[in-house]
Amino acid sequence: SQQGEEDPQALSIQEGENATMNCSYKTSINNLQWYRQNSGRGLVHLILIRSNEREKHSGRLRVTLDTSKKSSSLLITASRAADTASYFCATDPNMNYGGSQGNLIFGKGTKLSVKP
Amino acid sequence: KAGVTQTPRYLIKTRGQQVTLSCSPISGHRSVSWYQQTPGQGLQFLFEYFSETQRNKGNFPGRFSGRQFSNSRSEMNVSTLELGDSALYLCASSFGRGREQYFGPGTRLTVT
């Protein structure tokens, strides 16, 4: 079953604008990872944020995590046409006694279109 | 460092046949996981292997099986193929649980 729910499902912006995607989940997590996928190809790992972290940056990417609200956001600043892709959040759930369960649970993704 | 490789990249099979997909993880990674991606169900977890042991399994029928070898390479097998098995099958490797999972390019399986 899907745990993560991305919002919006689709987003269309102009080059240079910022893109924000949100993800909500249901259970306790060990970490949350964001991925990019271009047209049915493999997933590219973007960033991992642990449950005890609130914010993480990588280049033009900024990820936040709010475990009290069970939500995360991915911000891409100064978007480029090459950022056009689907973006997925994936949660690494905790086992009952803590620790990673070992499998990622993915949302359905946000389809981002960046127009030149 | 070379990424995760998957072979073959594309496969066309007929209903009732079986198929074996292969995955070579990033050097040093001992954990391999498999996922199925379809337009309807999205990305769903199939199996997790670590040091040749299956540690976790998703909610898939017994027709789906896998194994991991001593060099961490992994294979998954689907027997008695059904039309609904048409999907992109993705393999991911990592150092272990709780770490980043890096995905391969996938094997696109079409069942006719």
PDB file of C-alpha atoms in Angstrom:
ATOM      1  CA  SER A   1       0.000   0.000   0.000  1.00  0.00           C
ATOM      2  CA  GLN A   2       1.137   3.543  -0.647  1.00  0.00           C
ATOM      3  CA  GLN A   3       2.272   5.445   2.409  1.00  0.00           C
ATOM      4  CA  GLY A   4       3.501   8.670   0.883  1.00  0.00           C
ATOM      5  CA  GLU A   5       1.134  11.043  -0.815  1.00  0.00           C
ATOM      6  CA  GLU A   6       2.736  13.741  -2.937  1.00  0.00           C
ATOM      7  CA  ASP A   7       1.055  17.020  -3.574  1.00  0.00           C
ATOM      8  CA  PRO A   8       0.491  18.397  -6.118  1.00  0.00           C
ATOM      9  CA  GLN A   9       0.165  15.548  -8.602  1.00  0.00           C
ATOM     10  CA  ALA A  10       1.382  17.822 -11.370  1.00  0.00           C
ATOM     11  CA  LEU A  11       3.169  21.158 -11.391  1.00  0.00           C
ATOM     12  CA  SER A  12       4.012  23.370 -14.337  1.00  0.00           C
ATOM     13  CA  ILE A  13       6.362  26.341 -13.918  1.00  0.00           C
ATOM     14  CA  GLN A  14       8.669  28.608 -15.932  1.00  0.00           C
ATOM     15  CA  GLU A  15      12.430  28.284 -15.908  1.00  0.00           C
ATOM     16  CA  GLY A  16      13.945  30.284 -13.059  1.00  0.00           C
ATOM     17  CA  GLU A  17      10.948  29.835 -10.754  1.00  0.00           C
ATOM     18  CA  ASN A  18      11.005  27.744  -7.593  1.00  0.00           C
ATOM     19  CA  ALA A  19       9.156  24.425  -7.377  1.00  0.00           C
ATOM     20  CA  THR A  20       7.773  23.066  -4.117  1.00  0.00           C
ATOM     21  CA  MET A  21       6.478  19.532  -3.718  1.00  0.00           C
ATOM     22  CA  ASN A  22       4.946  18.122  -0.570  1.00  0.00           C
ATOM     23  CA  CYS A  23       4.748  14.611   0.807  1.00  0.00           C
ATOM     24  CA  SER A  24       2.636  13.223   3.627  1.00  0.00           C
ATOM     25  CA  TYR A  25       2.990   9.819   5.225  1.00  0.00           C
ATOM     26  CA  LYS A  26       1.265   7.703   7.846  1.00  0.00           C
ATOM     27  CA  THR A  27       3.644   5.760  10.072  1.00  0.00           C
ATOM     28  CA  SER A  28       6.790   6.276  12.122  1.00  0.00           C
ATOM     29  CA  ILE A  29       9.847   6.489   9.903  1.00  0.00           C
ATOM     30  CA  ASN A  30      13.586   5.938  10.080  1.00  0.00           C
ATOM     31  CA  ASN A  31      14.243   8.313   7.207  1.00  0.00           C
ATOM     32  CA  LEU A  32      12.626   9.820   4.117  1.00  0.00           C
ATOM     33  CA  GLN A  33      14.258   9.903   0.689  1.00  0.00           C
ATOM     34  CA  TRP A  34      13.454  11.920  -2.413  1.00  0.00           C
ATOM     35  CA  TYR A  35      13.988  10.600  -5.918  1.00  0.00           C
ATOM     36  CA  ARG A  36      13.706  11.903  -9.467  1.00  0.00           C
ATOM     37  CA  GLN A  37      12.604   9.812 -12.428  1.00  0.00           C
ATOM     38  CA  ASN A  38      12.765  10.813 -16.082  1.00  0.00           C
ATOM     39  CA  SER A  39      10.162   9.213 -18.373  1.00  0.00           C
ATOM     40  CA  GLY A  40       9.978   5.652 -17.018  1.00  0.00           C
ATOM     41  CA  ARG A  41      13.700   5.308 -16.484  1.00  0.00           C
ATOM     42  CA  GLY A  42      15.541   4.492 -13.276  1.00  0.00           C
ATOM     43  CA  LEU A  43      15.200   6.510 -10.087  1.00  0.00           C
ATOM     44  CA  VAL A  44      17.900   9.027  -9.261  1.00  0.00           C
ATOM     45  CA  HIS A  45      18.539   9.504  -5.545  1.00  0.00           C
ATOM     46  CA  LEU A  46      18.336  13.172  -4.563  1.00  0.00           C
ATOM     47  CA  ILE A  47      18.504  13.409  -0.795  1.00  0.00           C
ATOM     48  CA  LEU A  48      17.948  11.443   2.420  1.00  0.00           C
ATOM     49  CA  ILE A  49      16.696  13.128   5.569  1.00  0.00           C
ATOM     50  CA  ARG A  50      16.685  11.257   8.860  1.00  0.00           C
ATOM     51  CA  SER A  51      13.806  11.355  11.340  1.00  0.00           C
ATOM     52  CA  ASN A  52      15.846  13.476  13.772  1.00  0.00           C
ATOM     53  CA  GLU A  53      16.673  16.095  11.117  1.00  0.00           C
ATOM     54  CA  ARG A  54      14.457  19.027  10.226  1.00  0.00           C
ATOM     55  CA  GLU A  55      16.112  20.441   7.127  1.00  0.00           C
ATOM     56  CA  LYS A  56      18.723  19.416   4.604  1.00  0.00           C
ATOM     57  CA  HIS A  57      20.268  21.097   1.582  1.00  0.00           C
ATOM     58  CA  SER A  58      21.979  19.768  -1.512  1.00  0.00           C
ATOM     59  CA  GLY A  59      22.813  22.258  -4.254  1.00  0.00           C
ATOM     60  CA  ARG A  60      19.511  23.787  -5.442  1.00  0.00           C
ATOM     61  CA  LEU A  61      17.503  21.322  -3.345  1.00  0.00           C
ATOM     62  CA  ARG A  62      16.097  21.981   0.097  1.00  0.00           C
ATOM     63  CA  VAL A  63      14.200  19.302   1.990  1.00  0.00           C
ATOM     64  CA  THR A  64      12.288  19.769   5.217  1.00  0.00           C
ATOM     65  CA  LEU A  65      10.812  17.148   7.492  1.00  0.00           C
ATOM     66  CA  ASP A  66       8.123  17.619  10.139  1.00  0.00           C
ATOM     67  CA  THR A  67       7.644  14.327  11.962  1.00  0.00           C
ATOM     68  CA  SER A  68       4.870  15.748  14.164  1.00  0.00           C
ATOM     69  CA  LYS A  69       2.810  16.437  11.037  1.00  0.00           C
ATOM     70  CA  LYS A  70       4.212  13.427   9.179  1.00  0.00           C
ATOM     71  CA  SER A  71       5.096  15.573   6.208  1.00  0.00           C
ATOM     72  CA  SER A  72       8.066  16.610   4.095  1.00  0.00           C
ATOM     73  CA  SER A  73       8.658  19.135   1.365  1.00  0.00           C
ATOM     74  CA  LEU A  74      11.139  19.368  -1.496  1.00  0.00           C
ATOM     75  CA  LEU A  75      12.045  22.789  -2.815  1.00  0.00           C
ATOM     76  CA  ILE A  76      13.933  23.159  -6.090  1.00  0.00           C
ATOM     77  CA  THR A  77      15.204  26.700  -6.504  1.00  0.00           C
ATOM     78  CA  ALA A  78      15.842  28.430  -9.836  1.00  0.00           C
ATOM     79  CA  SER A  79      14.332  25.562 -11.844  1.00  0.00           C
ATOM     80  CA  ARG A  80      15.764  24.550 -15.207  1.00  0.00           C
ATOM     81  CA  ALA A  81      14.160  22.723 -18.140  1.00  0.00           C
ATOM     82  CA  ALA A  82      16.368  19.753 -17.244  1.00  0.00           C
ATOM     83  CA  ASP A  83      14.510  19.468 -13.905  1.00  0.00           C
ATOM     84  CA  THR A  84      11.441  18.271 -15.810  1.00  0.00           C
ATOM     85  CA  ALA A  85      10.726  14.838 -14.326  1.00  0.00           C
ATOM     86  CA  SER A  86       8.590  12.984 -11.802  1.00  0.00           C
ATOM     87  CA  TYR A  87       9.601  13.381  -8.170  1.00  0.00           C
ATOM     88  CA  PHE A  88       8.881  10.742  -5.552  1.00  0.00           C
ATOM     89  CA  CYS A  89       9.151  10.698  -1.802  1.00  0.00           C
ATOM     90  CA  ALA A  90       9.887   7.351  -0.216  1.00  0.00           C
ATOM     91  CA  THR A  91       9.625   6.570   3.468  1.00  0.00           C
ATOM     92  CA  ASP A  92      11.751   4.004   5.280  1.00  0.00           C
ATOM     93  CA  PRO A  93       9.344   2.800   7.980  1.00  0.00           C
ATOM     94  CA  ASN A  94      10.412   1.823  11.467  1.00  0.00           C
ATOM     95  CA  MET A  95       9.856  -1.655  12.792  1.00  0.00           C
ATOM     96  CA  ASN A  96       7.771  -2.003  15.936  1.00  0.00           C
ATOM     97  CA  TYR A  97      10.868  -2.031  18.139  1.00  0.00           C
ATOM     98  CA  GLY A  98      12.582   0.709  16.141  1.00  0.00           C
ATOM     99  CA  GLY A  99      15.130   0.548  13.346  1.00  0.00           C
ATOM    100  CA  SER A 100      14.615   0.450   9.630  1.00  0.00           C
ATOM    101  CA  GLN A 101      12.203  -2.078   8.159  1.00  0.00           C
ATOM    102  CA  GLY A 102      14.399  -2.288   5.075  1.00  0.00           C
ATOM    103  CA  ASN A 103      11.852  -1.428   2.400  1.00  0.00           C
ATOM    104  CA  LEU A 104      10.930   1.942   0.947  1.00  0.00           C
ATOM    105  CA  ILE A 105       7.296   2.922   0.545  1.00  0.00           C
ATOM    106  CA  PHE A 106       6.723   5.306  -2.331  1.00  0.00           C
ATOM    107  CA  GLY A 107       4.084   7.868  -3.060  1.00  0.00           C
ATOM    108  CA  LYS A 108       2.606   8.280  -6.537  1.00  0.00           C
ATOM    109  CA  GLY A 109       4.853  11.217  -7.344  1.00  0.00           C
ATOM    110  CA  THR A 110       4.635  14.779  -8.560  1.00  0.00           C
ATOM    111  CA  LYS A 111       5.077  15.382 -12.270  1.00  0.00           C
ATOM    112  CA  LEU A 112       7.090  18.587 -12.688  1.00  0.00           C
ATOM    113  CA  SER A 113       7.225  20.395 -16.004  1.00  0.00           C
ATOM    114  CA  VAL A 114       9.639  23.311 -16.346  1.00  0.00           C
ATOM    115  CA  LYS A 115       9.046  25.399 -19.450  1.00  0.00           C
ATOM    116  CA  PRO A 116      12.001  27.221 -21.034  1.00  0.00           C
TER     117      PRO A 116
ATOM    118  CA  LYS B   1      32.273   4.108  -8.976  1.00  0.00           C
ATOM    119  CA  ALA B   2      29.963   2.186 -11.305  1.00  0.00           C
ATOM    120  CA  GLY B   3      26.255   2.380 -10.541  1.00  0.00           C
ATOM    121  CA  VAL B   4      23.689  -0.375 -10.201  1.00  0.00           C
ATOM    122  CA  THR B   5      23.372  -2.369 -13.406  1.00  0.00           C
ATOM    123  CA  GLN B   6      20.406  -4.421 -14.502  1.00  0.00           C
ATOM    124  CA  THR B   7      20.112  -6.909 -17.340  1.00  0.00           C
ATOM    125  CA  PRO B   8      18.372  -7.222 -19.638  1.00  0.00           C
ATOM    126  CA  ARG B   9      16.997  -3.736 -20.143  1.00  0.00           C
ATOM    127  CA  TYR B  10      13.987  -4.905 -22.134  1.00  0.00           C
ATOM    128  CA  LEU B  11      12.151  -8.211 -22.319  1.00  0.00           C
ATOM    129  CA  ILE B  12       9.102  -9.428 -24.158  1.00  0.00           C
ATOM    130  CA  LYS B  13       7.576 -12.672 -22.924  1.00  0.00           C
ATOM    131  CA  THR B  14       4.401 -14.642 -23.475  1.00  0.00           C
ATOM    132  CA  ARG B  15       1.837 -15.499 -20.808  1.00  0.00           C
ATOM    133  CA  GLY B  16       2.758 -18.670 -18.964  1.00  0.00           C
ATOM    134  CA  GLN B  17       6.494 -18.317 -19.533  1.00  0.00           C
ATOM    135  CA  GLN B  18       9.012 -17.537 -16.811  1.00  0.00           C
ATOM    136  CA  VAL B  19      11.644 -14.826 -16.668  1.00  0.00           C
ATOM    137  CA  THR B  20      14.848 -14.131 -14.722  1.00  0.00           C
ATOM    138  CA  LEU B  21      16.123 -10.607 -14.172  1.00  0.00           C
ATOM    139  CA  SER B  22      19.596  -9.776 -12.949  1.00  0.00           C
ATOM    140  CA  CYS B  23      21.006  -6.985 -10.803  1.00  0.00           C
ATOM    141  CA  SER B  24      24.602  -6.074  -9.957  1.00  0.00           C
ATOM    142  CA  PRO B  25      24.855  -3.678  -7.004  1.00  0.00           C
ATOM    143  CA  ILE B  26      27.306  -0.863  -6.461  1.00  0.00           C
ATOM    144  CA  SER B  27      30.660  -2.201  -5.328  1.00  0.00           C
ATOM    145  CA  GLY B  28      30.694  -2.567  -1.543  1.00  0.00           C
ATOM    146  CA  HIS B  29      26.923  -2.632  -1.176  1.00  0.00           C
ATOM    147  CA  ARG B  30      25.609  -5.807   0.411  1.00  0.00           C
ATOM    148  CA  SER B  31      21.904  -5.006   0.394  1.00  0.00           C
ATOM    149  CA  VAL B  32      19.771  -5.402  -2.714  1.00  0.00           C
ATOM    150  CA  SER B  33      16.066  -4.633  -2.963  1.00  0.00           C
ATOM    151  CA  TRP B  34      13.641  -5.097  -5.830  1.00  0.00           C
ATOM    152  CA  TYR B  35      10.636  -2.962  -6.742  1.00  0.00           C
ATOM    153  CA  GLN B  36       7.904  -3.182  -9.362  1.00  0.00           C
ATOM    154  CA  GLN B  37       6.588  -0.036 -11.028  1.00  0.00           C
ATOM    155  CA  THR B  38       3.288   0.041 -12.926  1.00  0.00           C
ATOM    156  CA  PRO B  39       1.086   2.988 -13.961  1.00  0.00           C
ATOM    157  CA  GLY B  40      -1.768   1.714 -11.811  1.00  0.00           C
ATOM    158  CA  GLN B  41      -0.027   0.619  -8.599  1.00  0.00           C
ATOM    159  CA  GLY B  42       3.036   2.833  -8.712  1.00  0.00           C
ATOM    160  CA  LEU B  43       6.248   1.637  -7.062  1.00  0.00           C
ATOM    161  CA  GLN B  44       5.827  -1.438  -4.886  1.00  0.00           C
ATOM    162  CA  PHE B  45       8.412  -3.316  -2.841  1.00  0.00           C
ATOM    163  CA  LEU B  46       9.141  -6.921  -3.811  1.00  0.00           C
ATOM    164  CA  PHE B  47      12.104  -8.211  -1.768  1.00  0.00           C
ATOM    165  CA  GLU B  48      15.111  -7.193   0.301  1.00  0.00           C
ATOM    166  CA  TYR B  49      18.293  -9.258   0.429  1.00  0.00           C
ATOM    167  CA  PHE B  50      21.358  -8.868   2.601  1.00  0.00           C
ATOM    168  CA  SER B  51      24.310 -11.270   2.653  1.00  0.00           C
ATOM    169  CA  GLU B  52      22.407 -13.878   0.632  1.00  0.00           C
ATOM    170  CA  THR B  53      19.411 -13.825   3.004  1.00  0.00           C
ATOM    171  CA  GLN B  54      15.955 -12.578   2.201  1.00  0.00           C
ATOM    172  CA  ARG B  55      15.119 -10.254   5.081  1.00  0.00           C
ATOM    173  CA  ASN B  56      11.862  -8.769   3.909  1.00  0.00           C
ATOM    174  CA  LYS B  57       9.210  -9.549   1.324  1.00  0.00           C
ATOM    175  CA  GLY B  58       6.406  -7.483  -0.136  1.00  0.00           C
ATOM    176  CA  ASN B  59       2.845  -8.535  -0.795  1.00  0.00           C
ATOM    177  CA  PHE B  60       3.331 -10.428  -4.040  1.00  0.00           C
ATOM    178  CA  PRO B  61       2.296 -13.984  -4.985  1.00  0.00           C
ATOM    179  CA  GLY B  62       4.704 -16.897  -4.709  1.00  0.00           C
ATOM    180  CA  ARG B  63       5.333 -16.720  -8.464  1.00  0.00           C
ATOM    181  CA  PHE B  64       7.769 -13.945  -7.624  1.00  0.00           C
ATOM    182  CA  SER B  65      11.015 -15.179  -6.108  1.00  0.00           C
ATOM    183  CA  GLY B  66      14.562 -14.015  -5.792  1.00  0.00           C
ATOM    184  CA  ARG B  67      17.998 -14.811  -4.516  1.00  0.00           C
ATOM    185  CA  GLN B  68      21.299 -13.157  -3.770  1.00  0.00           C
ATOM    186  CA  PHE B  69      24.735 -14.551  -4.428  1.00  0.00           C
ATOM    187  CA  SER B  70      27.901 -14.331  -2.354  1.00  0.00           C
ATOM    188  CA  ASN B  71      29.175 -11.440  -4.524  1.00  0.00           C
ATOM    189  CA  SER B  72      25.934  -9.537  -3.664  1.00  0.00           C
ATOM    190  CA  ARG B  73      24.566  -9.850  -7.194  1.00  0.00           C
ATOM    191  CA  SER B  74      20.879 -10.676  -7.187  1.00  0.00           C
ATOM    192  CA  GLU B  75      18.343 -12.263  -9.464  1.00  0.00           C
ATOM    193  CA  MET B  76      14.592 -12.272  -9.394  1.00  0.00           C
ATOM    194  CA  ASN B  77      12.400 -14.793 -11.128  1.00  0.00           C
ATOM    195  CA  VAL B  78       8.772 -14.602 -12.149  1.00  0.00           C
ATOM    196  CA  SER B  79       7.121 -17.869 -13.124  1.00  0.00           C
ATOM    197  CA  THR B  80       3.884 -18.434 -15.028  1.00  0.00           C
ATOM    198  CA  LEU B  81       3.805 -14.883 -16.314  1.00  0.00           C
ATOM    199  CA  GLU B  82       0.519 -12.998 -16.416  1.00  0.00           C
ATOM    200  CA  LEU B  83      -0.385  -9.901 -18.432  1.00  0.00           C
ATOM    201  CA  GLY B  84      -0.463  -7.914 -15.192  1.00  0.00           C
ATOM    202  CA  ASP B  85       3.220  -8.644 -14.609  1.00  0.00           C
ATOM    203  CA  SER B  86       4.104  -6.169 -17.350  1.00  0.00           C
ATOM    204  CA  ALA B  87       6.043  -3.502 -15.516  1.00  0.00           C
ATOM    205  CA  LEU B  88       9.341  -1.775 -14.949  1.00  0.00           C
ATOM    206  CA  TYR B  89      11.344  -3.839 -12.458  1.00  0.00           C
ATOM    207  CA  LEU B  90      13.837  -1.804 -10.483  1.00  0.00           C
ATOM    208  CA  CYS B  91      16.715  -2.994  -8.387  1.00  0.00           C
ATOM    209  CA  ALA B  92      18.274  -0.867  -5.654  1.00  0.00           C
ATOM    210  CA  SER B  93      21.443  -1.362  -3.665  1.00  0.00           C
ATOM    211  CA  SER B  94      22.650   0.112  -0.405  1.00  0.00           C
ATOM    212  CA  PHE B  95      25.190  -0.431   2.375  1.00  0.00           C
ATOM    213  CA  GLY B  96      22.343  -1.627   4.577  1.00  0.00           C
ATOM    214  CA  ARG B  97      19.094  -0.709   6.254  1.00  0.00           C
ATOM    215  CA  GLY B  98      18.485   2.930   6.982  1.00  0.00           C
ATOM    216  CA  ARG B  99      20.910   4.032   4.289  1.00  0.00           C
ATOM    217  CA  GLU B 100      20.427   5.572   0.845  1.00  0.00           C
ATOM    218  CA  GLN B 101      19.090   3.174  -1.773  1.00  0.00           C
ATOM    219  CA  TYR B 102      20.520   3.664  -5.264  1.00  0.00           C
ATOM    220  CA  PHE B 103      18.503   2.397  -8.179  1.00  0.00           C
ATOM    221  CA  GLY B 104      19.475   0.810 -11.461  1.00  0.00           C
ATOM    222  CA  PRO B 105      17.958   1.741 -14.847  1.00  0.00           C
ATOM    223  CA  GLY B 106      15.364  -1.015 -14.590  1.00  0.00           C
ATOM    224  CA  THR B 107      14.204  -3.902 -16.751  1.00  0.00           C
ATOM    225  CA  ARG B 108      11.096  -3.202 -18.801  1.00  0.00           C
ATOM    226  CA  LEU B 109       9.095  -6.469 -18.988  1.00  0.00           C
ATOM    227  CA  THR B 110       6.230  -6.775 -21.431  1.00  0.00           C
ATOM    228  CA  VAL B 111       3.994  -9.842 -21.224  1.00  0.00           C
ATOM    229  CA  THR B 112       1.858 -10.569 -24.293  1.00  0.00           C
TER     230      THR B 112
END
